[in-house]
PDB file of C-alpha atoms in Angstrom:
ATOM      1  CA  MET A   1     -76.054  83.346  -1.910  1.00 49.00           C
ATOM      2  CA  LYS A   2     -74.094  82.140  -5.037  1.00 50.00           C
ATOM      3  CA  TYR A   3     -71.101  81.581  -2.667  1.00 47.00           C
ATOM      4  CA  MET A   4     -73.166  79.246  -0.485  1.00 47.00           C
ATOM      5  CA  ARG A   5     -74.616  77.512  -3.289  1.00 50.00           C
ATOM      6  CA  LYS A   6     -71.375  76.773  -4.538  1.00 51.00           C
ATOM      7  CA  PHE A   7     -70.330  74.861  -1.570  1.00 48.00           C
ATOM      8  CA  PHE A   8     -73.742  73.423  -0.730  1.00 48.00           C
ATOM      9  CA  LEU A   9     -73.829  70.542  -3.549  1.00 52.00           C
ATOM     10  CA  PRO A  10     -70.053  69.139  -2.530  1.00 55.00           C
ATOM     11  CA  MET A  11     -71.218  69.057   1.081  1.00 52.00           C
ATOM     12  CA  VAL A  12     -74.404  67.269  -0.092  1.00 48.00           C
ATOM     13  CA  ALA A  13     -72.585  64.716  -2.177  1.00 51.00           C
ATOM     14  CA  LEU A  14     -70.003  64.016   0.778  1.00 52.00           C
ATOM     15  CA  THR A  15     -72.772  63.337   3.132  1.00 50.00           C
ATOM     16  CA  VAL A  16     -74.139  60.842   0.884  1.00 49.00           C
ATOM     17  CA  THR A  17     -70.932  59.394   0.162  1.00 52.00           C
ATOM     18  CA  LEU A  18     -70.370  58.833   3.995  1.00 49.00           C
ATOM     19  CA  LEU A  19     -73.792  57.245   4.472  1.00 49.00           C
ATOM     20  CA  LEU A  20     -73.398  54.901   1.688  1.00 50.00           C
ATOM     21  CA  ALA A  21     -69.839  53.828   3.017  1.00 49.00           C
ATOM     22  CA  SER A  22     -71.492  53.176   6.556  1.00 49.00           C
ATOM     23  CA  CYS A  23     -74.116  51.054   5.213  1.00 49.00           C
ATOM     24  CA  GLY A  24     -72.572  47.668   4.193  1.00 50.00           C
ATOM     25  CA  SER A  25     -74.308  44.702   2.661  1.00 55.00           C
ATOM     26  CA  THR A  26     -75.416  41.751   4.751  1.00 59.00           C
ATOM     27  CA  LYS A  27     -73.561  39.839   2.361  1.00 67.00           C
ATOM     28  CA  ASP A  28     -70.441  41.199   3.839  1.00 69.00           C
ATOM     29  CA  ILE A  29     -71.064  40.018   7.320  1.00 73.00           C
ATOM     30  CA  VAL A  30     -73.131  36.712   7.053  1.00 84.00           C
ATOM     31  CA  TYR A  31     -71.087  33.440   7.105  1.00 86.00           C
ATOM     32  CA  PHE A  32     -71.922  30.222   5.268  1.00 88.00           C
ATOM     33  CA  GLN A  33     -73.898  31.747   2.727  1.00 92.00           C
ATOM     34  CA  GLY A  34     -75.178  28.893   0.394  1.00 91.00           C
ATOM     35  CA  VAL A  35     -75.139  26.431   3.363  1.00 89.00           C
ATOM     36  CA  ASP A  36     -78.181  24.529   2.329  1.00 91.00           C
ATOM     37  CA  GLU A  37     -77.329  23.671  -1.011  1.00 91.00           C
ATOM     38  CA  LEU A  38     -73.627  22.636  -0.115  1.00 92.00           C
ATOM     39  CA  ASP A  39     -72.565  18.988  -0.442  1.00 93.00           C
ATOM     40  CA  LEU A  40     -70.352  18.058   2.374  1.00 92.00           C
ATOM     41  CA  THR A  41     -69.152  14.946   1.264  1.00 93.00           C
ATOM     42  CA  PRO A  42     -65.798  16.195   0.547  1.00 90.00           C
ATOM     43  CA  SER A  43     -65.412  17.473   4.026  1.00 90.00           C
ATOM     44  CA  LYS A  44     -65.663  13.844   5.403  1.00 90.00           C
ATOM     45  CA  GLY A  45     -63.000  12.500   7.590  1.00 88.00           C
ATOM     46  CA  LEU A  46     -61.198  12.996  10.920  1.00 89.00           C
ATOM     47  CA  TYR A  47     -58.527  15.667  11.322  1.00 91.00           C
ATOM     48  CA  ASP A  48     -55.213  14.644  13.102  1.00 93.00           C
ATOM     49  CA  ALA A  49     -52.446  17.154  13.645  1.00 94.00           C
ATOM     50  CA  ARG A  50     -48.888  15.954  12.557  1.00 95.00           C
ATOM     51  CA  ILE A  51     -45.647  16.542  14.313  1.00 97.00           C
ATOM     52  CA  PHE A  52     -43.300  19.113  12.604  1.00 95.00           C
ATOM     53  CA  PRO A  53     -39.899  20.182  13.308  1.00 96.00           C
ATOM     54  CA  LYS A  54     -39.543  22.580  16.340  1.00 94.00           C
ATOM     55  CA  ASP A  55     -42.642  21.029  17.955  1.00 95.00           C
ATOM     56  CA  MET A  56     -42.606  20.489  21.523  1.00 95.00           C
ATOM     57  CA  LEU A  57     -43.402  17.010  22.601  1.00 95.00           C
ATOM     58  CA  MET A  58     -44.470  16.032  26.028  1.00 94.00           C
ATOM     59  CA  ILE A  59     -43.576  12.156  26.696  1.00 95.00           C
ATOM     60  CA  ASN A  60     -44.435   9.927  29.580  1.00 94.00           C
ATOM     61  CA  VAL A  61     -43.777   6.244  29.856  1.00 94.00           C
ATOM     62  CA  SER A  62     -45.866   4.767  32.749  1.00 92.00           C
ATOM     63  CA  THR A  63     -45.675   1.182  34.203  1.00 91.00           C
ATOM     64  CA  THR A  64     -47.204   0.068  37.683  1.00 89.00           C
ATOM     65  CA  ASP A  65     -43.612  -0.554  38.859  1.00 88.00           C
ATOM     66  CA  PRO A  66     -42.209   2.639  38.775  1.00 87.00           C
ATOM     67  CA  GLU A  67     -38.494   1.348  38.498  1.00 88.00           C
ATOM     68  CA  ALA A  68     -39.353  -0.312  35.169  1.00 89.00           C
ATOM     69  CA  SER A  69     -40.326   2.962  33.453  1.00 90.00           C
ATOM     70  CA  LYS A  70     -37.493   5.020  35.176  1.00 89.00           C
ATOM     71  CA  PRO A  71     -34.759   4.657  32.483  1.00 90.00           C
ATOM     72  CA  PHE A  72     -37.501   6.379  29.997  1.00 91.00           C
ATOM     73  CA  ASN A  73     -38.580   9.230  31.714  1.00 88.00           C
ATOM     74  CA  ILE A  74     -35.930  12.211  32.186  1.00 74.00           C
ATOM     75  CA  ASN A  75     -35.771  13.719  35.651  1.00 56.00           C
ATOM     76  CA  TYR A  76     -37.978  11.086  36.811  1.00 45.00           C
ATOM     77  CA  GLN A  77     -40.441  11.966  39.580  1.00 43.00           C
ATOM     78  CA  HIS A  78     -42.616   9.063  41.373  1.00 42.00           C
ATOM     79  CA  ASN A  79     -46.366   9.880  42.339  1.00 43.00           C
ATOM     80  CA  MET A  80     -46.794   8.405  45.387  1.00 38.00           C
ATOM     81  CA  SER A  81     -50.576   8.990  45.608  1.00 42.00           C
ATOM     82  CA  ASN A  82     -51.376   6.473  42.786  1.00 46.00           C
ATOM     83  CA  ASN A  83     -48.021   4.619  42.295  1.00 45.00           C
ATOM     84  CA  VAL A  84     -47.046   5.461  38.992  1.00 44.00           C
ATOM     85  CA  ASN A  85     -44.930   8.307  37.507  1.00 44.00           C
ATOM     86  CA  THR A  86     -47.139  10.738  35.861  1.00 46.00           C
ATOM     87  CA  GLN A  87     -44.949  13.983  35.152  1.00 58.00           C
ATOM     88  CA  MET A  88     -44.280  14.734  31.375  1.00 65.00           C
ATOM     89  CA  TYR A  89     -41.336  15.405  29.836  1.00 75.00           C
ATOM     90  CA  GLY A  90     -40.528  17.758  27.072  1.00 90.00           C
ATOM     91  CA  TYR A  91     -38.643  16.572  23.819  1.00 94.00           C
ATOM     92  CA  LEU A  92     -37.782  19.234  20.954  1.00 95.00           C
ATOM     93  CA  VAL A  93     -38.096  17.982  17.577  1.00 96.00           C
ATOM     94  CA  ASP A  94     -34.965  18.692  15.578  1.00 96.00           C
ATOM     95  CA  ASN A  95     -34.923  20.268  11.732  1.00 95.00           C
ATOM     96  CA  ASP A  96     -34.430  16.679  10.735  1.00 96.00           C
ATOM     97  CA  GLY A  97     -37.729  15.405  12.503  1.00 97.00           C
ATOM     98  CA  ASN A  98     -36.097  13.285  15.182  1.00 97.00           C
ATOM     99  CA  ILE A  99     -36.128  13.481  19.050  1.00 96.00           C
ATOM    100  CA  ASN A 100     -33.551  11.945  21.304  1.00 95.00           C
ATOM    101  CA  PHE A 101     -35.253   9.469  23.510  1.00 95.00           C
ATOM    102  CA  PRO A 102     -33.443   7.729  26.580  1.00 92.00           C
ATOM    103  CA  MET A 103     -32.329   4.386  26.174  1.00 91.00           C
ATOM    104  CA  ILE A 104     -33.743   4.412  22.628  1.00 92.00           C
ATOM    105  CA  GLY A 105     -31.798   7.122  20.917  1.00 93.00           C
ATOM    106  CA  MET A 106     -32.892   9.084  17.737  1.00 96.00           C
ATOM    107  CA  LEU A 107     -36.542   8.253  16.653  1.00 97.00           C
ATOM    108  CA  HIS A 108     -37.961   9.951  13.506  1.00 98.00           C
ATOM    109  CA  VAL A 109     -41.159  11.240  14.555  1.00 98.00           C
ATOM    110  CA  GLU A 110     -42.017  14.118  11.721  1.00 97.00           C
ATOM    111  CA  GLY A 111     -45.182  13.379  10.068  1.00 96.00           C
ATOM    112  CA  LEU A 112     -46.896  11.009  12.695  1.00 97.00           C
ATOM    113  CA  THR A 113     -49.720  11.820  14.852  1.00 97.00           C
ATOM    114  CA  THR A 114     -49.139  11.497  18.669  1.00 97.00           C
ATOM    115  CA  ARG A 115     -51.092   8.518  18.825  1.00 97.00           C
ATOM    116  CA  GLU A 116     -48.467   6.991  15.814  1.00 98.00           C
ATOM    117  CA  CYS A 117     -45.800   8.372  18.093  1.00 98.00           C
ATOM    118  CA  GLU A 118     -46.969   6.346  21.319  1.00 97.00           C
ATOM    119  CA  SER A 119     -47.022   3.272  19.063  1.00 97.00           C
ATOM    120  CA  LEU A 120     -43.672   3.959  17.870  1.00 97.00           C
ATOM    121  CA  ILE A 121     -42.173   4.747  21.180  1.00 97.00           C
ATOM    122  CA  LEU A 122     -43.890   1.511  22.791  1.00 96.00           C
ATOM    123  CA  ASP A 123     -42.694  -0.894  20.338  1.00 95.00           C
ATOM    124  CA  ARG A 124     -38.984   0.292  20.835  1.00 95.00           C
ATOM    125  CA  ILE A 125     -39.208   0.170  24.544  1.00 94.00           C
ATOM    126  CA  LYS A 126     -41.050  -3.334  25.290  1.00 90.00           C
ATOM    127  CA  GLN A 127     -37.717  -5.256  24.636  1.00 89.00           C
ATOM    128  CA  TYR A 128     -36.351  -3.409  27.623  1.00 89.00           C
ATOM    129  CA  MET A 129     -39.429  -4.536  29.828  1.00 87.00           C
ATOM    130  CA  ALA A 130     -40.130  -7.571  31.977  1.00 83.00           C
ATOM    131  CA  ARG A 131     -43.060  -9.686  30.141  1.00 80.00           C
ATOM    132  CA  THR A 132     -45.017  -8.606  33.406  1.00 76.00           C
ATOM    133  CA  GLU A 133     -45.059  -4.963  32.544  1.00 84.00           C
ATOM    134  CA  THR A 134     -47.329  -3.182  30.018  1.00 87.00           C
ATOM    135  CA  PRO A 135     -46.178   0.302  29.700  1.00 92.00           C
ATOM    136  CA  ILE A 136     -48.148   3.093  28.842  1.00 94.00           C
ATOM    137  CA  VAL A 137     -46.982   5.821  26.479  1.00 96.00           C
ATOM    138  CA  THR A 138     -48.206   9.182  26.505  1.00 95.00           C
ATOM    139  CA  VAL A 139     -47.539  11.711  23.695  1.00 96.00           C
ATOM    140  CA  ARG A 140     -48.799  15.362  23.710  1.00 94.00           C
ATOM    141  CA  LEU A 141     -48.107  18.150  21.403  1.00 94.00           C
ATOM    142  CA  SER A 142     -47.586  21.228  23.717  1.00 92.00           C
ATOM    143  CA  SER A 143     -46.452  23.878  21.270  1.00 88.00           C
ATOM    144  CA  TYR A 144     -49.565  23.748  19.479  1.00 93.00           C
ATOM    145  CA  HIS A 145     -50.973  27.430  18.744  1.00 95.00           C
ATOM    146  CA  ILE A 146     -52.393  29.555  16.204  1.00 96.00           C
ATOM    147  CA  THR A 147     -51.968  33.467  15.970  1.00 96.00           C
ATOM    148  CA  LEU A 148     -54.658  35.920  14.997  1.00 95.00           C
ATOM    149  CA  ILE A 149     -54.286  39.652  14.289  1.00 93.00           C
ATOM    150  CA  GLY A 150     -56.323  42.236  12.502  1.00 91.00           C
ATOM    151  CA  GLU A 151     -59.889  42.727  12.739  1.00 91.00           C
ATOM    152  CA  THR A 152     -60.683  40.419  15.533  1.00 88.00           C
ATOM    153  CA  GLY A 153     -57.978  41.595  18.263  1.00 85.00           C
ATOM    154  CA  SER A 154     -54.268  40.424  18.385  1.00 89.00           C
ATOM    155  CA  ARG A 155     -53.669  37.283  20.499  1.00 92.00           C
ATOM    156  CA  ILE A 156     -52.017  33.875  20.259  1.00 94.00           C
ATOM    157  CA  VAL A 157     -54.452  31.239  20.907  1.00 94.00           C
ATOM    158  CA  PRO A 158     -53.269  27.849  22.600  1.00 94.00           C
ATOM    159  CA  VAL A 159     -54.584  24.474  21.265  1.00 94.00           C
ATOM    160  CA  SER A 160     -54.689  22.004  23.841  1.00 90.00           C
ATOM    161  CA  THR A 161     -56.798  19.420  21.742  1.00 90.00           C
ATOM    162  CA  GLU A 162     -54.378  19.325  18.927  1.00 91.00           C
ATOM    163  CA  LYS A 163     -57.508  20.219  16.500  1.00 93.00           C
ATOM    164  CA  MET A 164     -58.953  23.771  15.921  1.00 95.00           C
ATOM    165  CA  ASN A 165     -60.828  24.997  12.808  1.00 96.00           C
ATOM    166  CA  ILE A 166     -61.037  28.517  11.551  1.00 96.00           C
ATOM    167  CA  ILE A 167     -64.415  29.142  13.254  1.00 94.00           C
ATOM    168  CA  GLU A 168     -63.184  28.183  16.238  1.00 95.00           C
ATOM    169  CA  ALA A 169     -59.913  30.260  16.161  1.00 95.00           C
ATOM    170  CA  LEU A 170     -62.042  33.320  15.239  1.00 93.00           C
ATOM    171  CA  ALA A 171     -64.589  32.742  17.785  1.00 92.00           C
ATOM    172  CA  SER A 172     -61.906  32.352  20.643  1.00 90.00           C
ATOM    173  CA  GLY A 173     -61.474  36.256  20.906  1.00 76.00           C
ATOM    174  CA  GLY A 174     -65.535  36.686  20.563  1.00 82.00           C
ATOM    175  CA  ASP A 175     -65.499  36.632  16.555  1.00 84.00           C
ATOM    176  CA  LEU A 176     -64.663  39.333  14.168  1.00 86.00           C
ATOM    177  CA  THR A 177     -65.625  42.809  14.230  1.00 84.00           C
ATOM    178  CA  MET A 178     -68.137  44.166  11.909  1.00 83.00           C
ATOM    179  CA  THR A 179     -65.627  45.946   9.871  1.00 84.00           C
ATOM    180  CA  GLY A 180     -63.555  42.783   9.471  1.00 86.00           C
ATOM    181  CA  ARG A 181     -63.645  41.237   5.917  1.00 91.00           C
ATOM    182  CA  ARG A 182     -65.060  37.892   6.132  1.00 91.00           C
ATOM    183  CA  ASP A 183     -64.369  36.998   2.148  1.00 92.00           C
ATOM    184  CA  ASN A 184     -60.457  37.629   2.247  1.00 93.00           C
ATOM    185  CA  ILE A 185     -59.105  36.156   5.462  1.00 95.00           C
ATOM    186  CA  LEU A 186     -55.204  35.734   5.150  1.00 96.00           C
ATOM    187  CA  LEU A 187     -53.980  32.328   6.045  1.00 97.00           C
ATOM    188  CA  ILE A 188     -50.003  32.268   6.269  1.00 97.00           C
ATOM    189  CA  ARG A 189     -48.741  28.571   6.524  1.00 97.00           C
ATOM    190  CA  GLU A 190     -45.353  27.264   7.182  1.00 94.00           C
ATOM    191  CA  ASP A 191     -44.794  23.481   6.049  1.00 92.00           C
ATOM    192  CA  ASN A 192     -42.282  20.931   7.789  1.00 89.00           C
ATOM    193  CA  THR A 193     -39.648  22.152   5.389  1.00 90.00           C
ATOM    194  CA  GLY A 194     -39.838  26.113   6.529  1.00 91.00           C
ATOM    195  CA  GLN A 195     -41.570  26.837   3.232  1.00 95.00           C
ATOM    196  CA  LYS A 196     -44.031  29.288   3.887  1.00 95.00           C
ATOM    197  CA  SER A 197     -47.303  29.512   1.680  1.00 96.00           C
ATOM    198  CA  ILE A 198     -50.327  32.330   1.566  1.00 96.00           C
ATOM    199  CA  HIS A 199     -53.978  31.332   1.130  1.00 97.00           C
ATOM    200  CA  ARG A 200     -57.237  33.445   1.054  1.00 96.00           C
ATOM    201  CA  LEU A 201     -60.332  32.065   2.818  1.00 96.00           C
ATOM    202  CA  ASP A 202     -63.766  33.215   2.640  1.00 96.00           C
ATOM    203  CA  ILE A 203     -65.881  32.159   5.611  1.00 94.00           C
ATOM    204  CA  SER A 204     -68.901  34.186   4.329  1.00 93.00           C
ATOM    205  CA  ASN A 205     -69.102  31.400   1.597  1.00 95.00           C
ATOM    206  CA  ALA A 206     -70.268  27.744   3.132  1.00 95.00           C
ATOM    207  CA  ASN A 207     -67.998  25.976   1.076  1.00 95.00           C
ATOM    208  CA  ILE A 208     -65.071  26.856   3.479  1.00 96.00           C
ATOM    209  CA  LEU A 209     -66.518  23.713   4.995  1.00 96.00           C
ATOM    210  CA  ASN A 210     -65.037  21.705   2.097  1.00 96.00           C
ATOM    211  CA  SER A 211     -61.671  23.623   2.228  1.00 96.00           C
ATOM    212  CA  PRO A 212     -58.354  21.676   2.748  1.00 95.00           C
ATOM    213  CA  TYR A 213     -57.752  24.756   5.142  1.00 96.00           C
ATOM    214  CA  TYR A 214     -60.600  24.445   7.272  1.00 97.00           C
ATOM    215  CA  TYR A 215     -58.367  22.930   9.959  1.00 96.00           C
ATOM    216  CA  LEU A 216     -55.588  24.974  11.212  1.00 96.00           C
ATOM    217  CA  GLN A 217     -52.175  23.529  11.523  1.00 95.00           C
ATOM    218  CA  GLN A 218     -49.714  24.452  14.606  1.00 95.00           C
ATOM    219  CA  ASN A 219     -48.219  27.974  14.046  1.00 94.00           C
ATOM    220  CA  ASP A 220     -50.689  28.919  11.561  1.00 97.00           C
ATOM    221  CA  ILE A 221     -51.297  32.803  10.913  1.00 97.00           C
ATOM    222  CA  LEU A 222     -54.486  34.493  10.416  1.00 96.00           C
ATOM    223  CA  TYR A 223     -54.833  38.102   9.411  1.00 95.00           C
ATOM    224  CA  ILE A 224     -58.195  39.826   9.156  1.00 93.00           C
ATOM    225  CA  GLU A 225     -58.335  42.751   6.845  1.00 92.00           C
ATOM    226  CA  PRO A 226     -60.483  46.005   7.496  1.00 87.00           C
ATOM    227  CA  ASN A 227     -63.317  46.390   5.006  1.00 79.00           C
ATOM    228  CA  LYS A 228     -63.924  49.421   2.742  1.00 71.00           C
ATOM    229  CA  THR A 229     -65.957  51.138   5.419  1.00 65.00           C
ATOM    230  CA  LYS A 230     -63.369  51.185   8.248  1.00 52.00           C
ATOM    231  CA  ILE A 231     -60.689  52.080   5.306  1.00 51.00           C
ATOM    232  CA  ASN A 232     -62.908  54.900   4.406  1.00 56.00           C
ATOM    233  CA  ARG A 233     -63.709  56.075   7.851  1.00 57.00           C
ATOM    234  CA  GLN A 234     -59.875  56.318   8.611  1.00 50.00           C
ATOM    235  CA  ALA A 235     -59.171  58.240   5.574  1.00 47.00           C
ATOM    236  CA  ILE A 236     -62.285  60.697   6.205  1.00 52.00           C
ATOM    237  CA  SER A 237     -60.845  60.938   9.921  1.00 53.00           C
ATOM    238  CA  ASN A 238     -57.164  61.590   8.648  1.00 49.00           C
ATOM    239  CA  ALA A 239     -58.510  64.193   6.451  1.00 47.00           C
ATOM    240  CA  SER A 240     -60.394  65.966   9.319  1.00 54.00           C
ATOM    241  CA  ILE A 241     -57.150  66.047  11.286  1.00 54.00           C
ATOM    242  CA  TRP A 242     -55.465  67.679   8.137  1.00 45.00           C
ATOM    243  CA  VAL A 243     -58.410  69.936   7.780  1.00 51.00           C
ATOM    244  CA  SER A 244     -58.350  70.981  11.312  1.00 59.00           C
ATOM    245  CA  ALA A 245     -54.448  71.483  11.418  1.00 51.00           C
ATOM    246  CA  LEU A 246     -54.771  73.773   8.417  1.00 56.00           C
ATOM    247  CA  GLY A 247     -57.564  75.683   9.783  1.00 58.00           C
ATOM    248  CA  MET A 248     -55.648  76.258  12.778  1.00 66.00           C
ATOM    249  CA  VAL A 249     -52.206  77.415  10.888  1.00 58.00           C
ATOM    250  CA  SER A 250     -54.543  79.561   9.180  1.00 61.00           C
ATOM    251  CA  SER A 251     -56.131  81.295  12.186  1.00 65.00           C
ATOM    252  CA  ILE A 252     -52.762  81.733  13.648  1.00 69.00           C
ATOM    253  CA  ALA A 253     -51.335  83.377  10.359  1.00 59.00           C
ATOM    254  CA  ALA A 254     -54.390  85.604  10.132  1.00 62.00           C
ATOM    255  CA  VAL A 255     -53.502  86.690  13.662  1.00 60.00           C
ATOM    256  CA  VAL A 256     -49.975  87.149  13.016  1.00 61.00           C
ATOM    257  CA  ILE A 257     -50.883  89.232   9.593  1.00 66.00           C
ATOM    258  CA  SER A 258     -53.127  91.511  11.739  1.00 69.00           C
ATOM    259  CA  LEU A 259     -50.620  92.187  14.304  1.00 65.00           C
ATOM    260  CA  VAL A 260     -47.849  92.835  11.762  1.00 65.00           C
ATOM    261  CA  LYS A 261     -50.169  95.466  10.076  1.00 61.00           C
TER     262      LYS A 261
END
């Protein structure tokens, strides 16, 4: 009886600890806490993605007369159905923020939005066009993507709209798991010089809506850490594996000893 009592209390304590560890507070999983009192004035304004070195730009120049825009489109292809050339052509932005555009030569596009890039190209090609022609320039960022790892599954999220916020990114794969930390999401960002920076984001706090990192840039990486509940469970699981292994070794040793005797 004394032997049983010796191990009973530690087992009870361990059970209580496990129960408490598995019961997380709702504050750990609820988003946008305090949103009803939040002043959203700082978040006012529309977001536009900016062109960075190593971005891939898809560019097309269209005119009613395909021959007029032919010199500005690499590997020109004509669409007979609507009498305009519609194929997009890829240009890799170099480390200095330039692209080499047909007829024009080097264009500095780093820091521009796609609309600003369209205006720049249009302004430069007008001199080569007849007055009767009104060219249309279309620029699209084809390399825009976000990387997610951790307690949301690992995946690369393509962004076709050139605009994605952190909530959209997390929702793209079905939201965070229940064991993912909402209050300490790691954002790894690289600027146009190649300098990386680290930022910690808390989406359980409504003030995330005013954060300068609410909208994500191309090539951003988000890492969602596991919470203490999962870490504790994993530790206990690992410990149980070791206990089972030790028990098996002890059993084998006992058998060997009995045979030797």
